[in-house]
Tab-separated table of C-alpha atoms and ligand atoms in Angstrom:
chain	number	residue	atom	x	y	z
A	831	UNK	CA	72.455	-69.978	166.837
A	832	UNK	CA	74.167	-72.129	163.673
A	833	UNK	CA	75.618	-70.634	160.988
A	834	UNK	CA	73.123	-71.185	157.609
A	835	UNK	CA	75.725	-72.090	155.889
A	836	UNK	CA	78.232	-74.175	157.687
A	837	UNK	CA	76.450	-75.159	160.813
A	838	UNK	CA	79.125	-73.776	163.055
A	839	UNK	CA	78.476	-71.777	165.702
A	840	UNK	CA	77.596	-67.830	164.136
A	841	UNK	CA	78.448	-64.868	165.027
A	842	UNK	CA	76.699	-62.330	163.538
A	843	UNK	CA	72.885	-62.542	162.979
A	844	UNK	CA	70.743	-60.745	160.289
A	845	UNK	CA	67.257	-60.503	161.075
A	846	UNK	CA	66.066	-58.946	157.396
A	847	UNK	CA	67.651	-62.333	156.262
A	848	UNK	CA	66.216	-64.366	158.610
A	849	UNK	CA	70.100	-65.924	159.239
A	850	UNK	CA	73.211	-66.575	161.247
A	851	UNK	CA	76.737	-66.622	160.549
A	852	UNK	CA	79.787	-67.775	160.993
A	853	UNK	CA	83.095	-65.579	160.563
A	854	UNK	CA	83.598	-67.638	157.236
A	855	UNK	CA	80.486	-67.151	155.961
A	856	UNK	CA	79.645	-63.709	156.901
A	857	UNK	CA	82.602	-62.678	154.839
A	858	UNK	CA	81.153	-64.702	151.815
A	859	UNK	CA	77.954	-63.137	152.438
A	860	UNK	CA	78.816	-59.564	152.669
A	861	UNK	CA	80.769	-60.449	149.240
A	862	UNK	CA	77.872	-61.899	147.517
A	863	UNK	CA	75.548	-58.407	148.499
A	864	UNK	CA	78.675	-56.046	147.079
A	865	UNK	CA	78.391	-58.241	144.086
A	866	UNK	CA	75.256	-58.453	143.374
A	867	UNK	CA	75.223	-54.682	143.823
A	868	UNK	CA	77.450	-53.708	141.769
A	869	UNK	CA	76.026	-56.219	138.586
A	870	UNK	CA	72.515	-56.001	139.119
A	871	UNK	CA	72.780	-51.830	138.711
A	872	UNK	CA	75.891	-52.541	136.231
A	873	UNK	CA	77.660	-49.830	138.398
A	874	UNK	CA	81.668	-51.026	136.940
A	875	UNK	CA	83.097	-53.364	135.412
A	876	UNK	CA	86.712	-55.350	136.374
A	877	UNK	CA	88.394	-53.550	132.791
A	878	UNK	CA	86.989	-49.764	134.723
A	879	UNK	CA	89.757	-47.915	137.154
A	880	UNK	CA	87.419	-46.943	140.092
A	881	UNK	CA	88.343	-44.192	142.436
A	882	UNK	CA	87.147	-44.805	146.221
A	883	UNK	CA	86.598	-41.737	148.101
A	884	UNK	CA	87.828	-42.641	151.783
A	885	UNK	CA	87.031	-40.504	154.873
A	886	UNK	CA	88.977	-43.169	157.032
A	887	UNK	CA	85.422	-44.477	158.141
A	888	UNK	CA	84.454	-47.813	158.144
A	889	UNK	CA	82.195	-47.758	155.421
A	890	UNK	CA	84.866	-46.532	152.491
A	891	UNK	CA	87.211	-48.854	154.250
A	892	UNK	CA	84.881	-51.696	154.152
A	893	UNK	CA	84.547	-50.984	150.539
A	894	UNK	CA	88.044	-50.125	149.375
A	895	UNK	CA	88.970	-53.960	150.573
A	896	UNK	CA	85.957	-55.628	149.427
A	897	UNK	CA	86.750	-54.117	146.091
A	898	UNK	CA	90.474	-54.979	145.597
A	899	UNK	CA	89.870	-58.378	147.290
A	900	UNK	CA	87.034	-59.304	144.449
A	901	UNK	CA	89.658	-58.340	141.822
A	902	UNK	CA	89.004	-54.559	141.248
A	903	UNK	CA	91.235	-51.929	139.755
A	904	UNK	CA	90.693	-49.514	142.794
A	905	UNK	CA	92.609	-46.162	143.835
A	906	UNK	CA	91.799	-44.510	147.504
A	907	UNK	CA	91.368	-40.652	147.279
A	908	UNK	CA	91.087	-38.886	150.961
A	909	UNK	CA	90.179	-35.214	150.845
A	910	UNK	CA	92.469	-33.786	153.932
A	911	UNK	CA	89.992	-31.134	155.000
A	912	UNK	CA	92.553	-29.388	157.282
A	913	UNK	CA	90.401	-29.637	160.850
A	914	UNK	CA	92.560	-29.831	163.484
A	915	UNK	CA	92.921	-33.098	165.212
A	916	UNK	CA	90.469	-34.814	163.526
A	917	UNK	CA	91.624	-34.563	159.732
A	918	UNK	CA	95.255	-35.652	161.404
A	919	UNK	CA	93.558	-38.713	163.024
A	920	UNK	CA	91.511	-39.647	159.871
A	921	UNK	CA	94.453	-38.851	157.378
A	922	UNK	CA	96.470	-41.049	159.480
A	923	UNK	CA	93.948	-44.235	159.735
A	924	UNK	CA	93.507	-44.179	155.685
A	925	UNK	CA	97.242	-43.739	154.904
A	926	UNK	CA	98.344	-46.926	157.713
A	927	UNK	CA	95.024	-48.860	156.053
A	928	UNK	CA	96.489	-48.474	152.271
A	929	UNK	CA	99.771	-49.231	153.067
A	930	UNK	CA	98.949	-52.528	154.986
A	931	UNK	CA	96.818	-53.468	152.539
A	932	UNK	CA	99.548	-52.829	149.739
A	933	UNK	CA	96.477	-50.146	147.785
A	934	UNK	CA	97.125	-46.625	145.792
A	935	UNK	CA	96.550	-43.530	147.611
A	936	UNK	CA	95.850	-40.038	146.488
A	937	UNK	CA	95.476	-37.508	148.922
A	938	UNK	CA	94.233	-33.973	147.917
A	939	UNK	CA	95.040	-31.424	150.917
A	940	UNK	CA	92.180	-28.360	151.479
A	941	UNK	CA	95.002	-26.602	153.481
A	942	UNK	CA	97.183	-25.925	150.465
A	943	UNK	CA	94.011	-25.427	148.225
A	944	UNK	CA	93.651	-21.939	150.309
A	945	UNK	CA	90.375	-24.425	151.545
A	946	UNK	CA	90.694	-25.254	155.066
A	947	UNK	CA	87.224	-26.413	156.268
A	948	UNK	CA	88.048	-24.224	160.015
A	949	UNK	CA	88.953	-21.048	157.385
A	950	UNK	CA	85.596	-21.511	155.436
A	951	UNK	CA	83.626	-21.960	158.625
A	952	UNK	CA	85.100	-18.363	160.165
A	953	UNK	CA	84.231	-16.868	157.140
A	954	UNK	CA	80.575	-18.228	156.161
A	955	UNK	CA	77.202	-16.995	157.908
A	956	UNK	CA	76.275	-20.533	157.735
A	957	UNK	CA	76.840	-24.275	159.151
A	958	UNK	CA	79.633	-25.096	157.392
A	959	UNK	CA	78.707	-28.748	156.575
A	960	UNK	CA	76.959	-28.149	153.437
A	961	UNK	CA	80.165	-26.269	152.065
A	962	UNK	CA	82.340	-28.737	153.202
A	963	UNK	CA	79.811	-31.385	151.403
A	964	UNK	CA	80.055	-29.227	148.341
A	965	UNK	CA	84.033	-28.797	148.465
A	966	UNK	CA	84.721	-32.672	148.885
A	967	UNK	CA	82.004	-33.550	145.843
A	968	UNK	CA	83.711	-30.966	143.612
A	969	UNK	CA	87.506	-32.688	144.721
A	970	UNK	CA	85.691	-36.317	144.356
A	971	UNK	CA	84.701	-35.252	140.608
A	972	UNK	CA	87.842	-33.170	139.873
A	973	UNK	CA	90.250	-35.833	140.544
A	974	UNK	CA	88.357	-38.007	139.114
A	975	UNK	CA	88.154	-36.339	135.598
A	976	UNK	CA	91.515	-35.129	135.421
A	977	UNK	CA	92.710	-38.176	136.346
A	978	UNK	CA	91.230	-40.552	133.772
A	979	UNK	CA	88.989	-42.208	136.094
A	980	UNK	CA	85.557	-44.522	134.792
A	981	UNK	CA	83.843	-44.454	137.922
A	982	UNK	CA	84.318	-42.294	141.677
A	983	UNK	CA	82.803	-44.645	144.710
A	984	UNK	CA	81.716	-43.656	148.009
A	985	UNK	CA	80.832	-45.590	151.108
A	986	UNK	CA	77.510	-45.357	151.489
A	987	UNK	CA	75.590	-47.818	152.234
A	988	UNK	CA	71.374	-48.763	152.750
A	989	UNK	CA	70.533	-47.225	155.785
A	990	UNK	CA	72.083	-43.597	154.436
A	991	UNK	CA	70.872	-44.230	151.475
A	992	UNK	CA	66.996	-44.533	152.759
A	993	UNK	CA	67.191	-41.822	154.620
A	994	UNK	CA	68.248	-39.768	152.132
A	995	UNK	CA	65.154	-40.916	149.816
A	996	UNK	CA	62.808	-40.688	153.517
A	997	UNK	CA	64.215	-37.232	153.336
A	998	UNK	CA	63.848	-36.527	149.925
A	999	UNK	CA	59.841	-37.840	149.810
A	1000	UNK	CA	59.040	-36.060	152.916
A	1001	UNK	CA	60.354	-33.050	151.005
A	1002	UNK	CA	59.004	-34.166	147.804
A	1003	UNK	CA	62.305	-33.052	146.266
A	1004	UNK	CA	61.563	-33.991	142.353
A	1005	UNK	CA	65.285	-33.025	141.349
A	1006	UNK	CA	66.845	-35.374	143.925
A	1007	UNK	CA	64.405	-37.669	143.724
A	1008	UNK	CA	64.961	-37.873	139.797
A	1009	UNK	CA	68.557	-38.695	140.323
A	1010	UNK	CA	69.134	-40.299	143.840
A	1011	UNK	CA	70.447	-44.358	143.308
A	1012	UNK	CA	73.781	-46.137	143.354
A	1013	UNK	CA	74.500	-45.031	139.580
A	1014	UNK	CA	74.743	-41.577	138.670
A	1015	UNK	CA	76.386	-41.775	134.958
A	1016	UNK	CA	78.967	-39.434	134.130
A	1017	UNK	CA	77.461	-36.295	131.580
A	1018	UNK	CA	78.674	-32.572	130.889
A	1019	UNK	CA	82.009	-32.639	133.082
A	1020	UNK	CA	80.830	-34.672	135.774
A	1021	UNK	CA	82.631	-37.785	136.471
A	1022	UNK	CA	80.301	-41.545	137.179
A	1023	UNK	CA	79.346	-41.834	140.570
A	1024	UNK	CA	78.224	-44.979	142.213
A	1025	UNK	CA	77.430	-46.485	145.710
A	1026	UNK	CA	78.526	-50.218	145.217
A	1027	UNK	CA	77.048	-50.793	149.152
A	1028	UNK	CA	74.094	-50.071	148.563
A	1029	UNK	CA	72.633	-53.529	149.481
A	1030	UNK	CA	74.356	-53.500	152.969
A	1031	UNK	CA	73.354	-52.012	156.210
A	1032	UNK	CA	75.531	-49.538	158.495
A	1033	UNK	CA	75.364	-52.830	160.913
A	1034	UNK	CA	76.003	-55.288	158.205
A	1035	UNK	CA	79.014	-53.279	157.072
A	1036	UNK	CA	80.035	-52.502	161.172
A	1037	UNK	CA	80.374	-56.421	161.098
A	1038	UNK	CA	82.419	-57.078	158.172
A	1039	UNK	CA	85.034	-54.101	159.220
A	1040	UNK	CA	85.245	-55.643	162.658
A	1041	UNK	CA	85.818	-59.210	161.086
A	1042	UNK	CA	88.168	-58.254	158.639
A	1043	UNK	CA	90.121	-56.486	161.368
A	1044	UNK	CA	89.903	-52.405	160.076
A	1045	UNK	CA	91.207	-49.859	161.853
A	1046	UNK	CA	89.070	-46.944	161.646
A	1047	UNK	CA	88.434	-43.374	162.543
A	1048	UNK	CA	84.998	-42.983	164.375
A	1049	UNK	CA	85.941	-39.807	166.219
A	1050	UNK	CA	82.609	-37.155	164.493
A	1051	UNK	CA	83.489	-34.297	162.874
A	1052	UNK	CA	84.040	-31.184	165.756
A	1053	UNK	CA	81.786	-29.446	163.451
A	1054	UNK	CA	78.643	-31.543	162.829
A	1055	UNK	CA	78.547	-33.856	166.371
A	1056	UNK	CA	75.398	-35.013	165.161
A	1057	UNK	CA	75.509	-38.242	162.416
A	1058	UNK	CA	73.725	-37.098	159.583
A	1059	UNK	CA	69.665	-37.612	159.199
A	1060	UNK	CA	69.869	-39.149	162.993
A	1061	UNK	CA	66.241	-38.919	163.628
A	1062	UNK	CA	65.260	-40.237	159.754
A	1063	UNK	CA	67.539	-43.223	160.241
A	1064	UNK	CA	66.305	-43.367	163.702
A	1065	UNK	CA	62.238	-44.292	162.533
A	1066	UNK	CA	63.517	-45.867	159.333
A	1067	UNK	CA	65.648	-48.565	162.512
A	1068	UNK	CA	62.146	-49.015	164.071
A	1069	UNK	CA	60.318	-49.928	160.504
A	1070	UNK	CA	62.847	-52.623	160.435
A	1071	UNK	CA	62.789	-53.772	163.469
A	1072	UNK	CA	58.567	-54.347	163.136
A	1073	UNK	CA	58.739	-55.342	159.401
A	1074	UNK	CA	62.552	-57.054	158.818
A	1075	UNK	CA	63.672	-56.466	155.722
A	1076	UNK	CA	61.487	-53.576	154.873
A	1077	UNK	CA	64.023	-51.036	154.234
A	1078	UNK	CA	65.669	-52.730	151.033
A	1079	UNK	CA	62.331	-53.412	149.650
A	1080	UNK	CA	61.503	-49.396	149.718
A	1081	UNK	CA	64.505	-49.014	148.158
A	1082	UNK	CA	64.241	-51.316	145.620
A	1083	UNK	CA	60.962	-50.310	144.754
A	1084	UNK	CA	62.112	-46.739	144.463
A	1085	UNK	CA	64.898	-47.535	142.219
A	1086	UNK	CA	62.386	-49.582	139.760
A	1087	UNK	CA	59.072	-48.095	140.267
A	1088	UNK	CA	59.845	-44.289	141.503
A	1089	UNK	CA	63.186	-42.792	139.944
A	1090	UNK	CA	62.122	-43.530	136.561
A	1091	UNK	CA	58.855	-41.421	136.606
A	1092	UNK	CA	60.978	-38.748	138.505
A	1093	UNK	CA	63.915	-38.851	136.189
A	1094	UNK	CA	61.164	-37.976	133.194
A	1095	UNK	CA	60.071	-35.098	134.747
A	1096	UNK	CA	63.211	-33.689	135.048
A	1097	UNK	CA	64.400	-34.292	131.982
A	1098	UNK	CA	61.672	-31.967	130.637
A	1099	UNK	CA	62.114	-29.386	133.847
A	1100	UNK	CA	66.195	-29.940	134.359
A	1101	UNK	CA	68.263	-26.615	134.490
A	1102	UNK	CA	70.854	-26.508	131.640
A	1103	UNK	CA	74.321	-26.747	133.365
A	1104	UNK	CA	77.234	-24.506	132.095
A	1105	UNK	CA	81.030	-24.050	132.989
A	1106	UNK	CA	81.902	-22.311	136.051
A	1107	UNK	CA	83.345	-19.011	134.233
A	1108	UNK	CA	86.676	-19.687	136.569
A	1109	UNK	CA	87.322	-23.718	137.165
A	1110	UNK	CA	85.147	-24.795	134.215
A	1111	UNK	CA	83.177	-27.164	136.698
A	1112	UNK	CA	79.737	-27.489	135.473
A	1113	UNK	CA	77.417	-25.625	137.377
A	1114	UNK	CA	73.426	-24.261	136.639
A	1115	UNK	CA	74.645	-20.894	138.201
A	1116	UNK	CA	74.938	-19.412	135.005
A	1117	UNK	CA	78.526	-17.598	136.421
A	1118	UNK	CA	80.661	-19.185	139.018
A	1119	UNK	CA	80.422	-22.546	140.787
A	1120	UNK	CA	79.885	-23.387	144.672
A	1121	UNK	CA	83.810	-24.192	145.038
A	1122	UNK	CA	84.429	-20.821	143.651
A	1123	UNK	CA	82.154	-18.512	145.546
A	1124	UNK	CA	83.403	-19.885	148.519
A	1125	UNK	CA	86.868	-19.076	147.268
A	1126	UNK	CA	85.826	-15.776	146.123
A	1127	UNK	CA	84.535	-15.379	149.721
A	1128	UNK	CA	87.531	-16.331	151.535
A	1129	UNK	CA	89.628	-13.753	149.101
A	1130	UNK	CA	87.610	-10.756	149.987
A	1131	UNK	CA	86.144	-11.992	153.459
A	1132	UNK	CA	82.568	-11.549	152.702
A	1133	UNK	CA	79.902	-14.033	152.914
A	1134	UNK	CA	79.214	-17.014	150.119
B	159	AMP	P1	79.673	-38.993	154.884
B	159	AMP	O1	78.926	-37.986	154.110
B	159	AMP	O2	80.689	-38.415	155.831
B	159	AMP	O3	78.798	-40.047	155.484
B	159	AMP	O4	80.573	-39.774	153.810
B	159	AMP	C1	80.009	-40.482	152.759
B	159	AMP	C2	81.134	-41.013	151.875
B	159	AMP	O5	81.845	-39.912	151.307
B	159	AMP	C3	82.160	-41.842	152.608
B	159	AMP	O6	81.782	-43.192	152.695
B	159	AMP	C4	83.379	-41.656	151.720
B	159	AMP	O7	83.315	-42.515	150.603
B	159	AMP	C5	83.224	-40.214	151.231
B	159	AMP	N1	83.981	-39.247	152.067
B	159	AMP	C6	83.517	-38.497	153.101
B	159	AMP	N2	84.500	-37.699	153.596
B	159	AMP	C7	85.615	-37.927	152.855
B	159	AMP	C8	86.956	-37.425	152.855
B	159	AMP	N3	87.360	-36.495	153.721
B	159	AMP	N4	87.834	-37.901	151.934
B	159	AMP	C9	87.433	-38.832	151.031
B	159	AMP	N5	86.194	-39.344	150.989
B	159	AMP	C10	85.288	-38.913	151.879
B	160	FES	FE1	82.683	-31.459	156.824
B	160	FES	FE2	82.485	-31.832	159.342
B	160	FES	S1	83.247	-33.189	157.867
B	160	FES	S2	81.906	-30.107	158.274
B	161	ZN	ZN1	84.427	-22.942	139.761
């Protein structure tokens, strides 16, 4: 196969885009999607300081370069969530990846926030996953805030993304369905939030980290072996596979056709959102937030 562009031999091929590649041009590509996903939802803009979340995967690594190489005034933020072995290994891979790459680092450590994921697990009746979610969103927007950021970034990219909305129709979830995109704008103490790889697939993005040379950690989390929505991004691989190109296009059509009749509703439905009575973190709780119950259950060693 020739590259589309160049003629030279590729080496990557994209089926939804009917098109080969060569190194070259693969890069240019994978610049042209960030691009065009980032102006076409007006996520940022080059005068905006952008925070990038980064778990040492290859998607927020993918991004954090992509970002500073198109001119971006980026900062990494890795949440150290204290797991033994594995927060070590994926502490290590971000922190070797900034400094090679010359970027700004902030690390926030869970051990010496009295948070340490292992210490929340042993002390909730439940997976832990979901708190851990919930601690790293509330550091993601805390940071953020405090620090004077315009907009937090994460890594992910189309295929999490659809399975999320697969998920969220199958559930008909109306409140995560009225908010679910690549922008989330900043209100009541929460900090912007947007998902500038949206456009790009978990392959598409495996390609450009393996081009570009990044080191990553790929070791899952002891806790949660299983990727996240596995069997949704599973069916969502076979759709794609029968019908290239399919997934962006439900996407798409969500983001202009679906969120806005959701977003309506909600408006009208939404639960008002108040500060935590201890960290001030907004929260619809009406008393303290997530972060703090699971504090507040660590303290006394009953259940969140
Ligand atoms: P995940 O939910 O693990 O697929 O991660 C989604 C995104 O959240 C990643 O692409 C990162 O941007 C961010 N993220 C996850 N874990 C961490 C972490 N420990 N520190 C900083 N960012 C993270
Ligand atoms: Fe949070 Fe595994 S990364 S529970
Ligand atoms: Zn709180």
């Amino acid at each position: 196969m020739k590259c589309k562009i160049c003629k030279a031999t590729a080496v990557v091929a994209l089926k939804s885009h009917n098109a080969g590649f060569c190194a070259a041009c693969y890069k240019e590509f994978f610049a042209r999607q960030v691009a065009r996903g980032i102006e076409g939802q007006k996520l940022f803009s080059r005068s905006d300081r952008v925070l990038v979340a980064l778990s040492g995967g290859k998607d927020s690594l993918a991004l954090m370069l992509e970002l500073s190489r198109q001119g971006y005034d980026v900062t990494g933020l890795h949440i150290d969530l204290g797991i033994p072995g594995s927060s070590v290994a994926a502490r290590g891979v971000v922190e070797r990846f900034c400094a090679v790459h010359g970027l700004r680092l902030m690390v926030r450590d869970m051990t010496a926030e009295g948070l340490p994921i292992p210490l929340v697990k042993q002390r909730l009746n439940r997976p832990v996953c979901s708190a851990c979610g919930k601690i790293k969103r509330h550091f993601f927007n805390k940071v953020a805030l405090e620090e004077g950021f315009d907009a937090l970034a994460t890594g992910h990219n189309l295929d999490d993304e659809v399975a999320r909305l697969f998920s969220n129709t199958l559930r008909w979830d109306t409140a995560y369905l009225s908010d679910q995109g690549p922008l989330l704008d900043g209100e009541q103490g929460f900090a912007r939030k947007v998902k500038p790889l949206w456009r790009l697939t978990e392959f598409e993005t495996a390609n450009y980290a393996f081009l570009m040379g990044i080191e990553h950690h790929y070791a899952p989390c002891p806790y949660s072996p299983g990727a996240s929505f596995t069997t949704l991004k599973g069916l969502m691989q076979r759709l794609e596979a029968a019908m290239p190109g399919r997934k962006l296009d439900f996407y798409q059509g969500f983001l202009k056709r679906g969120r806005p009749v959701f977003a309506r509703r909600e408006t009208e439905e939404g639960q008002p959102l108040a500060p935590c009575t201890d960290c001030g973190y907004p929260t619809s709780s009406g008393d303290l937030c997530g972060v703090c119950r699971i504090r507040e259950a660590l303290r006394d060693g009953s259940s969140a």
